[in-house]
Tab-separated table of C-alpha atoms in Angstrom:
chain	number	residue	atom	x	y	z
A	178	VAL	CA	-7.197	5.852	139.247
A	179	LEU	CA	-9.798	6.568	136.572
A	180	ASP	CA	-12.206	3.977	137.999
A	181	GLN	CA	-11.627	5.421	141.500
A	182	SER	CA	-10.455	2.072	142.876
A	183	ARG	CA	-7.365	3.834	144.157
A	184	THR	CA	-7.874	6.697	146.610
A	185	GLY	CA	-5.846	9.106	148.718
A	186	TYR	CA	-4.990	8.743	152.390
A	187	SER	CA	-8.416	10.076	153.461
A	188	GLY	CA	-10.359	7.704	151.206
A	189	LYS	CA	-11.338	10.368	148.681
A	190	ALA	CA	-11.018	9.694	144.955
A	191	PHE	CA	-8.314	11.515	143.030
A	192	THR	CA	-9.388	14.497	140.958
A	193	ASP	CA	-5.968	15.867	139.943
A	194	VAL	CA	-2.615	14.455	138.892
A	195	VAL	CA	0.523	16.594	139.077
A	196	SER	CA	3.309	15.396	136.772
A	197	ILE	CA	6.727	16.581	137.964
A	198	GLY	CA	9.539	16.283	135.403
A	199	ILE	CA	11.592	18.333	132.992
A	200	GLY	CA	12.806	18.095	129.400
A	201	GLY	CA	11.364	15.092	127.607
A	202	SER	CA	9.628	13.943	130.778
A	203	TYR	CA	7.613	17.152	130.577
A	204	LEU	CA	7.393	18.455	126.996
A	205	GLY	CA	6.110	15.303	125.303
A	206	PRO	CA	3.409	14.391	127.852
A	207	LYS	CA	2.312	18.032	128.124
A	208	LEU	CA	1.937	18.304	124.346
A	209	VAL	CA	-0.092	15.112	124.074
A	210	ASN	CA	-2.231	15.865	127.101
A	211	GLU	CA	-3.163	19.276	125.660
A	212	ALA	CA	-3.614	18.004	122.119
A	213	LEU	CA	-5.965	15.219	123.189
A	214	GLN	CA	-8.123	17.239	125.566
A	215	PRO	CA	-11.303	16.155	123.711
A	216	TYR	CA	-10.458	12.588	124.800
A	217	TRP	CA	-10.048	13.256	128.527
A	218	GLN	CA	-11.964	10.777	130.681
A	219	GLY	CA	-13.134	10.490	134.257
A	220	GLY	CA	-12.823	14.176	135.078
A	221	MET	CA	-9.140	13.842	135.963
A	222	ARG	CA	-7.256	17.134	135.587
A	223	CYS	CA	-3.557	16.981	134.776
A	224	HIS	CA	-1.022	19.636	135.799
A	225	PHE	CA	2.645	19.803	134.817
A	226	VAL	CA	5.551	21.182	136.838
A	227	ALA	CA	9.039	21.518	135.375
A	228	ASN	CA	10.685	24.849	136.160
A	229	ILE	CA	12.977	25.139	139.191
A	230	ASP	CA	11.466	28.607	139.672
A	231	GLY	CA	9.376	28.117	142.814
A	232	THR	CA	6.483	29.920	141.178
A	233	ASP	CA	5.817	26.890	138.977
A	234	ILE	CA	5.232	24.351	141.758
A	235	LEU	CA	3.531	26.777	144.157
A	236	GLU	CA	1.025	28.028	141.581
A	237	VAL	CA	0.024	24.436	140.815
A	238	LEU	CA	-0.286	23.520	144.501
A	239	ARG	CA	-2.623	26.494	144.995
A	240	GLN	CA	-5.027	24.904	142.496
A	241	VAL	CA	-5.301	21.433	144.019
A	242	ASN	CA	-6.555	19.685	147.155
A	243	PRO	CA	-3.987	17.558	149.048
A	244	GLU	CA	-6.592	14.874	149.759
A	245	THR	CA	-7.447	14.346	146.084
A	246	THR	CA	-4.108	14.955	144.326
A	247	LEU	CA	-1.839	12.259	142.923
A	248	PHE	CA	1.790	13.211	142.266
A	249	LEU	CA	3.785	11.553	139.520
A	250	ILE	CA	7.572	11.991	139.646
A	251	GLN	CA	9.054	11.518	136.167
A	252	SER	CA	12.837	11.160	136.198
A	253	LYS	CA	14.885	8.457	134.512
A	254	SER	CA	17.781	8.830	136.954
A	255	PHE	CA	15.750	10.073	139.928
A	256	ARG	CA	18.623	12.501	140.413
A	257	THR	CA	17.546	15.425	138.210
A	258	GLN	CA	17.881	18.488	140.435
A	259	GLU	CA	14.851	20.428	139.236
A	260	THR	CA	12.558	17.420	139.462
A	261	LEU	CA	13.754	16.318	142.906
A	262	GLU	CA	13.529	19.798	144.415
A	263	ASN	CA	9.991	20.286	143.119
A	264	SER	CA	9.058	16.780	144.327
A	265	ASN	CA	10.414	17.531	147.809
A	266	VAL	CA	8.291	20.682	147.955
A	267	ALA	CA	5.206	18.687	146.946
A	268	ARG	CA	6.024	15.961	149.476
A	269	GLN	CA	6.414	18.431	152.334
A	270	TRP	CA	3.211	20.225	151.308
A	271	LEU	CA	1.292	16.959	151.561
A	272	VAL	CA	2.867	15.911	154.857
A	273	ASP	CA	2.283	19.330	156.405
A	274	TYR	CA	-1.395	19.083	155.497
A	275	CYS	CA	-2.120	15.577	156.717
A	276	GLY	CA	0.576	15.330	159.416
A	277	ASP	CA	1.589	11.829	158.433
A	278	ASP	CA	4.614	10.699	156.357
A	279	SER	CA	2.814	7.478	155.465
A	280	ALA	CA	0.488	9.469	153.196
A	281	VAL	CA	3.346	9.796	150.707
A	282	ALA	CA	2.897	6.169	149.672
A	283	LYS	CA	-0.759	6.842	148.877
A	284	HIS	CA	-0.190	10.005	146.857
A	285	PHE	CA	3.096	9.506	144.968
A	286	LEU	CA	3.998	7.371	141.946
A	287	ALA	CA	7.281	7.408	140.010
A	288	VAL	CA	8.479	6.662	136.511
A	289	THR	CA	12.202	5.979	136.682
A	290	ALA	CA	15.055	3.589	135.956
A	291	ASN	CA	16.278	4.140	139.539
A	292	VAL	CA	13.834	2.134	141.650
A	293	PRO	CA	15.942	2.351	144.858
A	294	GLY	CA	16.009	6.139	144.536
A	295	ALA	CA	12.223	6.250	144.325
A	296	GLU	CA	11.865	3.919	147.295
A	297	SER	CA	14.145	6.102	149.438
A	298	PHE	CA	11.824	9.005	148.646
A	299	GLY	CA	8.959	7.020	150.184
A	300	ILE	CA	7.391	5.499	147.096
A	301	GLN	CA	6.588	1.801	147.315
A	302	ALA	CA	8.273	-0.489	144.783
A	303	ASP	CA	4.935	-1.609	143.321
A	304	GLN	CA	4.130	2.047	142.611
A	305	VAL	CA	7.245	2.613	140.525
A	306	PHE	CA	6.862	2.317	136.756
A	307	PRO	CA	10.300	1.341	135.406
A	308	MET	CA	11.808	2.605	132.177
A	309	TRP	CA	14.947	1.665	130.293
A	310	ASP	CA	17.964	3.804	131.177
A	311	TRP	CA	19.009	4.053	127.511
A	312	VAL	CA	15.852	5.896	126.420
A	313	GLY	CA	16.534	9.605	125.900
A	314	GLY	CA	13.894	11.834	127.439
A	315	ARG	CA	12.864	13.395	124.120
A	316	TYR	CA	12.087	9.923	122.746
A	317	SER	CA	10.431	8.575	125.911
A	318	LEU	CA	6.788	9.573	125.384
A	319	TRP	CA	5.932	6.051	124.230
A	320	SER	CA	7.270	4.508	127.441
A	321	ALA	CA	5.932	4.782	130.998
A	322	ILE	CA	6.757	8.508	130.732
A	323	GLY	CA	3.402	8.682	128.966
A	324	LEU	CA	1.635	7.727	132.209
A	325	PRO	CA	0.095	11.189	132.823
A	326	VAL	CA	-1.427	10.959	129.350
A	327	ALA	CA	-2.866	7.514	130.073
A	328	LEU	CA	-4.296	8.798	133.362
A	329	THR	CA	-6.280	11.488	131.568
A	330	ILE	CA	-7.295	9.897	128.250
A	331	GLY	CA	-7.473	6.259	129.375
A	332	MET	CA	-5.467	3.238	128.241
A	333	ASP	CA	-7.531	2.554	125.123
A	334	ASN	CA	-6.773	5.998	123.759
A	335	PHE	CA	-3.149	5.720	124.862
A	336	ARG	CA	-2.849	2.474	122.925
A	337	SER	CA	-4.325	4.262	119.910
A	338	LEU	CA	-1.588	6.893	120.291
A	339	LEU	CA	0.991	4.090	120.227
A	340	ALA	CA	-0.717	2.499	117.229
A	341	GLY	CA	-0.467	5.745	115.280
A	342	ALA	CA	3.211	5.997	116.096
A	343	HIS	CA	3.735	2.365	115.115
A	344	ALA	CA	2.036	2.981	111.776
A	345	MET	CA	4.549	5.753	111.078
A	346	ASP	CA	7.383	3.484	112.265
A	347	SER	CA	6.281	0.870	109.741
A	348	HIS	CA	5.974	3.463	106.982
A	349	PHE	CA	9.496	4.709	107.707
A	350	GLN	CA	10.860	1.181	107.691
A	351	ASP	CA	9.065	-0.114	104.602
A	352	ALA	CA	8.112	2.737	102.250
A	353	PRO	CA	10.334	3.401	99.193
A	354	LEU	CA	12.619	6.350	99.805
A	355	ALA	CA	10.890	8.571	97.244
A	356	GLN	CA	7.542	8.088	99.042
A	357	ASN	CA	8.974	7.903	102.558
A	358	LEU	CA	7.702	10.949	104.429
A	359	PRO	CA	10.405	11.155	107.158
A	360	VAL	CA	13.117	10.680	104.519
A	361	VAL	CA	11.691	13.302	102.175
A	362	MET	CA	11.241	15.828	104.995
A	363	GLY	CA	14.704	15.060	106.337
A	364	LEU	CA	16.306	15.584	102.926
A	365	LEU	CA	14.421	18.845	102.421
A	366	GLY	CA	15.638	20.061	105.805
A	367	VAL	CA	19.252	19.254	104.928
A	368	TRP	CA	18.830	20.915	101.515
A	369	TYR	CA	17.615	24.202	102.966
A	370	ASN	CA	19.973	24.133	105.959
A	371	ASN	CA	23.194	23.204	104.201
A	372	PHE	CA	22.725	24.416	100.642
A	373	TRP	CA	20.522	27.486	101.078
A	374	ASN	CA	21.927	28.708	104.392
A	375	ALA	CA	18.594	28.564	106.220
A	376	HIS	CA	19.506	28.808	109.890
A	377	THR	CA	16.010	28.316	111.322
A	378	HIS	CA	12.877	26.266	110.682
A	379	ALA	CA	9.377	27.359	111.728
A	380	ILE	CA	6.742	24.939	113.048
A	381	LEU	CA	3.293	26.484	112.526
A	382	PRO	CA	0.380	24.350	113.789
A	383	TYR	CA	-3.008	25.743	112.816
A	384	ASP	CA	-4.823	24.080	115.701
A	385	GLN	CA	-5.075	25.398	119.257
A	386	TYR	CA	-4.760	21.902	120.708
A	387	LEU	CA	-1.299	21.612	119.079
A	388	ARG	CA	0.010	24.812	120.683
A	389	SER	CA	2.858	23.000	122.474
A	390	LEU	CA	4.071	21.136	119.375
A	391	PRO	CA	6.819	23.709	118.565
A	392	ASP	CA	8.199	23.395	122.126
A	393	HIS	CA	8.368	19.600	121.934
A	394	LEU	CA	9.923	19.575	118.465
A	395	GLN	CA	12.390	22.256	119.530
A	396	GLN	CA	13.862	19.917	122.133
A	397	LEU	CA	13.572	16.832	119.904
A	398	ASP	CA	15.482	18.398	117.009
A	399	MET	CA	17.927	20.769	118.709
A	400	GLU	CA	18.954	18.437	121.538
A	401	SER	CA	19.362	15.564	119.106
A	402	ASN	CA	21.280	17.242	116.290
A	403	GLY	CA	22.822	20.316	117.912
A	404	LYS	CA	26.314	18.839	117.613
A	405	SER	CA	29.667	20.029	116.271
A	406	VAL	CA	31.446	16.663	116.041
A	407	THR	CA	30.596	13.456	114.230
A	408	GLU	CA	29.853	10.104	115.836
A	409	THR	CA	33.583	9.358	115.690
A	410	GLY	CA	34.512	12.619	117.437
A	411	ALA	CA	35.876	14.364	114.332
A	412	PRO	CA	34.948	18.042	113.776
A	413	LEU	CA	31.770	18.396	111.749
A	414	ALA	CA	32.532	19.739	108.269
A	415	CYS	CA	29.068	21.244	107.726
A	416	GLU	CA	26.309	23.043	109.592
A	417	SER	CA	24.258	20.786	111.869
A	418	GLY	CA	20.656	21.303	112.934
A	419	PRO	CA	18.685	24.533	112.487
A	420	ILE	CA	17.015	26.583	115.216
A	421	ILE	CA	13.465	25.273	115.655
A	422	TRP	CA	10.776	27.763	116.631
A	423	GLY	CA	7.176	28.631	115.894
A	424	GLY	CA	3.684	28.996	117.313
A	425	THR	CA	0.031	28.619	116.522
A	426	GLY	CA	-1.656	30.062	113.473
A	427	SER	CA	-3.250	32.456	112.961
A	428	ASN	CA	-1.665	34.261	115.939
A	429	GLY	CA	1.783	34.260	114.363
A	430	GLN	CA	0.485	36.049	111.277
A	431	HIS	CA	0.175	39.178	113.412
A	432	ALA	CA	3.672	38.789	114.837
A	433	TYR	CA	6.636	37.052	113.176
A	434	HIS	CA	5.179	36.142	109.764
A	435	GLN	CA	6.279	39.571	108.582
A	436	LEU	CA	9.901	38.432	108.902
A	437	ILE	CA	9.124	35.199	107.041
A	438	HIS	CA	7.538	37.029	104.107
A	439	GLN	CA	9.693	40.140	103.724
A	440	GLY	CA	12.763	39.635	105.884
A	441	THR	CA	16.213	38.973	104.457
A	442	ARG	CA	16.489	35.469	105.937
A	443	LEU	CA	15.285	32.257	104.308
A	444	ILE	CA	12.952	30.539	106.803
A	445	PRO	CA	11.428	27.203	105.747
A	446	ALA	CA	8.171	26.410	107.517
A	447	ASP	CA	5.897	23.471	108.258
A	448	PHE	CA	2.179	24.306	108.238
A	449	ILE	CA	0.148	21.700	110.143
A	450	ILE	CA	-3.649	21.686	110.073
A	451	PRO	CA	-6.551	19.222	110.509
A	452	LEU	CA	-9.410	18.992	108.028
A	453	LYS	CA	-11.907	18.699	110.886
A	454	THR	CA	-12.089	20.590	114.166
A	455	HIS	CA	-13.315	19.258	117.509
A	456	ASN	CA	-15.035	22.576	118.158
A	457	PRO	CA	-17.050	23.824	115.170
A	458	VAL	CA	-18.065	27.454	115.682
A	459	ALA	CA	-19.701	29.457	112.871
A	460	THR	CA	-17.150	29.534	109.995
A	461	HIS	CA	-14.119	29.604	112.285
A	462	HIS	CA	-12.470	26.463	110.940
A	463	ALA	CA	-12.940	27.481	107.314
A	464	ASP	CA	-11.453	30.859	108.231
A	465	LEU	CA	-8.521	29.131	109.916
A	466	PHE	CA	-7.961	26.842	106.938
A	467	ALA	CA	-8.087	29.820	104.574
A	468	ASN	CA	-5.477	31.595	106.687
A	469	CYS	CA	-3.200	28.557	106.581
A	470	LEU	CA	-3.457	28.189	102.804
A	471	SER	CA	-3.056	31.910	102.166
A	472	GLN	CA	0.085	32.085	104.277
A	473	SER	CA	1.729	29.127	102.552
A	474	ARG	CA	0.720	30.533	99.159
A	475	ALA	CA	2.110	33.959	100.064
A	476	MET	CA	5.416	32.305	100.976
A	477	MET	CA	5.477	30.557	97.616
A	478	ALA	CA	4.071	33.183	95.226
A	479	GLY	CA	4.848	36.493	96.915
A	480	LYS	CA	4.001	39.760	95.153
A	481	SER	CA	6.049	41.271	92.336
A	482	LEU	CA	6.818	44.973	91.872
A	483	ALA	CA	4.494	45.055	88.855
A	484	GLU	CA	1.686	43.513	90.901
A	485	ALA	CA	2.273	46.010	93.698
A	486	ARG	CA	2.108	48.907	91.236
A	487	ALA	CA	-1.081	47.588	89.641
A	488	GLU	CA	-2.669	47.125	93.061
A	489	LEU	CA	-1.863	50.689	94.102
A	490	ALA	CA	-3.099	52.075	90.785
A	491	ALA	CA	-6.401	50.226	91.241
A	492	GLU	CA	-6.703	51.896	94.640
A	493	GLY	CA	-6.445	55.316	92.966
A	494	HIS	CA	-2.954	56.349	94.060
A	495	SER	CA	-1.025	58.897	92.003
A	496	ASP	CA	2.040	57.894	89.989
A	497	ALA	CA	4.320	59.497	92.598
A	498	GLU	CA	2.616	57.618	95.438
A	499	ILE	CA	2.822	54.371	93.496
A	500	GLU	CA	6.579	54.721	92.994
A	501	GLU	CA	7.042	55.575	96.659
A	502	LEU	CA	4.880	52.787	98.095
A	503	ALA	CA	5.320	49.928	95.633
A	504	PRO	CA	8.774	48.732	96.833
A	505	HIS	CA	7.403	48.352	100.367
A	506	LYS	CA	4.651	46.050	99.161
A	507	VAL	CA	6.922	43.667	97.243
A	508	ILE	CA	7.081	40.168	98.762
A	509	PRO	CA	9.849	38.052	97.188
A	510	GLY	CA	8.062	34.697	97.436
A	511	ASN	CA	9.865	31.454	96.582
A	512	LYS	CA	10.027	30.648	100.322
A	513	PRO	CA	9.813	26.895	101.013
A	514	SER	CA	7.125	25.287	103.130
A	515	ASN	CA	5.471	21.935	103.799
A	516	THR	CA	1.756	21.608	104.516
A	517	LEU	CA	0.903	18.579	106.651
A	518	VAL	CA	-2.830	17.808	106.695
A	519	LEU	CA	-4.443	15.593	109.339
A	520	GLU	CA	-8.036	14.444	109.066
A	521	GLN	CA	-8.491	15.450	112.711
A	522	VAL	CA	-6.307	15.592	115.828
A	523	THR	CA	-6.913	12.127	117.283
A	524	PRO	CA	-4.709	9.764	119.310
A	525	GLU	CA	-3.772	7.918	116.106
A	526	THR	CA	-2.959	10.945	113.972
A	527	LEU	CA	-1.080	12.679	116.790
A	528	GLY	CA	1.023	9.563	117.399
A	529	ALA	CA	1.881	9.408	113.706
A	530	LEU	CA	2.724	13.123	113.585
A	531	ILE	CA	5.120	12.991	116.525
A	532	ALA	CA	6.772	9.819	115.223
A	533	LEU	CA	7.152	11.478	111.806
A	534	TYR	CA	9.288	14.227	113.331
A	535	GLU	CA	11.284	11.742	115.412
A	536	HIS	CA	12.251	9.790	112.298
A	537	ARG	CA	12.911	12.976	110.306
A	538	THR	CA	15.322	14.067	113.058
A	539	PHE	CA	17.084	10.697	112.886
A	540	VAL	CA	17.395	10.895	109.080
A	541	GLN	CA	19.071	14.287	109.307
A	542	GLY	CA	21.411	13.064	112.033
A	543	VAL	CA	22.490	10.151	109.843
A	544	ILE	CA	23.201	12.473	106.898
A	545	TRP	CA	25.229	14.864	109.061
A	546	GLY	CA	26.985	11.952	110.752
A	547	VAL	CA	26.134	13.026	114.301
A	548	ASP	CA	24.850	10.996	117.233
A	549	SER	CA	21.217	12.051	117.632
A	550	PHE	CA	20.909	10.217	120.944
A	551	ASP	CA	23.401	11.981	123.209
A	552	GLN	CA	23.308	15.461	124.763
A	553	TRP	CA	26.657	16.212	126.376
A	554	GLY	CA	26.114	19.956	126.030
A	555	VAL	CA	23.192	19.666	128.452
A	556	GLU	CA	25.418	17.949	130.999
A	557	LEU	CA	27.994	20.766	131.204
A	558	GLY	CA	25.577	23.228	132.787
A	559	LYS	CA	24.560	20.594	135.351
A	560	GLN	CA	28.200	19.965	136.265
A	561	LEU	CA	28.991	23.657	136.687
A	562	GLY	CA	25.835	24.182	138.718
A	563	LYS	CA	27.066	21.734	141.352
A	564	GLY	CA	29.936	24.100	142.130
A	565	ILE	CA	27.935	27.326	141.953
A	566	LEU	CA	24.946	26.368	144.124
A	567	PRO	CA	26.916	25.823	147.383
A	568	ARG	CA	28.557	29.223	146.940
A	569	LEU	CA	25.179	30.889	146.416
A	570	LEU	CA	23.916	29.275	149.626
A	571	GLY	CA	27.002	30.302	151.588
A	572	LYS	CA	28.065	26.693	152.142
A	573	ASP	CA	31.331	26.931	150.212
A	574	GLU	CA	33.375	30.125	150.376
A	575	GLN	CA	36.325	28.743	148.445
A	576	ASP	CA	37.170	29.990	144.975
A	577	THR	CA	36.266	27.200	142.577
A	578	GLY	CA	38.229	28.720	139.726
A	579	SER	CA	35.237	30.340	138.068
A	580	ASP	CA	35.491	33.517	136.031
A	581	SER	CA	35.289	37.044	137.428
A	582	SER	CA	31.847	37.666	135.940
A	583	THR	CA	30.367	34.603	137.648
A	584	ASP	CA	32.096	35.510	140.904
A	585	HIS	CA	30.594	39.000	140.823
A	586	LEU	CA	27.090	37.690	140.140
A	587	ILE	CA	27.417	35.215	143.019
A	588	GLU	CA	28.396	38.091	145.318
A	589	LEU	CA	25.433	40.115	144.085
A	590	PHE	CA	23.028	37.268	144.858
A	591	ARG	CA	24.556	36.744	148.300
A	592	SER	CA	24.201	40.431	149.113
A	593	VAL	CA	20.433	40.220	148.732
A	594	GLY	CA	20.144	37.132	150.898
A	595	ASP	CA	16.948	35.873	149.256
A	596	TYR	CA	17.682	32.167	149.820
């Protein structure tokens, strides 16, 4: 595709790839594709579609040309509802434009463990990239699920991404426990979660290219370790994984950092920042680095009542004003954080960073005794949806035994008729 040896049905080279998936088939590739934008090659633009909300697929289709767009369906089972419905919309859009079903074979690829399912969609067998059915989506970036990344950064850079991950794999396997980064981070997470009652953990990347890292790690950690029974099925006797959230610095400093510094909850945080930026502008990166260090220091050191009083006195406030204002300026400090420093966001360092969090998640799962590789809670909503959808569409009027609240909301939807 990058060398333009493969073209669309009209003979034009591809300029855009639309990756259609959800969960791990979406979050991991989207993160890496954004993070490695400085390494994009060949002018190929990559778009991602995941949400079943029709706005997602239609807004992407408005940006691309049918003759120069390659669609990549990413679904291990090739039965995921959101992915198939969005893929059918894309397929019909293409066929309506060119008037020929045979164009599907020119414009669609698939990554799946269900090759027959992809073939029935109209994708040729030699255009299906197989994956193992035992790979969970949140761990699948390193497999053929990473194809949209390879299509934009090239195979050499994709191999460098894998090499970085492999280096972290080797470190996790071989390093002594006291110097083993995934083990140390995993133990710290358990310490704060189970012994200090920290219910959440903030991921704070100080790099715009890493803006989707909190979203990816949210699924990785919470889908893996959000369990209430052990591997043997016994009730879990302790709290399992924390709520993962976060966003880019320094934006968060003007939003939720207030809660971190002065709120009543203990919120451990990971600060992540590169030493070098891909886009040097004036003193921006030094400013960004200073913000990162000042925020982590403020979490650690805080500000005492005596310091607050002295600060107000130096500003010329009266004794009465000092006593009134000083308590509001106290910051407790002693809030835990890690600072992870990369030389620069490159394929190698990004691969190592993502693998670090994968292994940290596994370490915590082992300590809690949960299976970090299943996700039965996700399946329940899918099962219930199979009974609700026909009723919403007026195809099944029978009572399926749902609750009165759900029944009322179904009736409300049907009364509007927007389907």
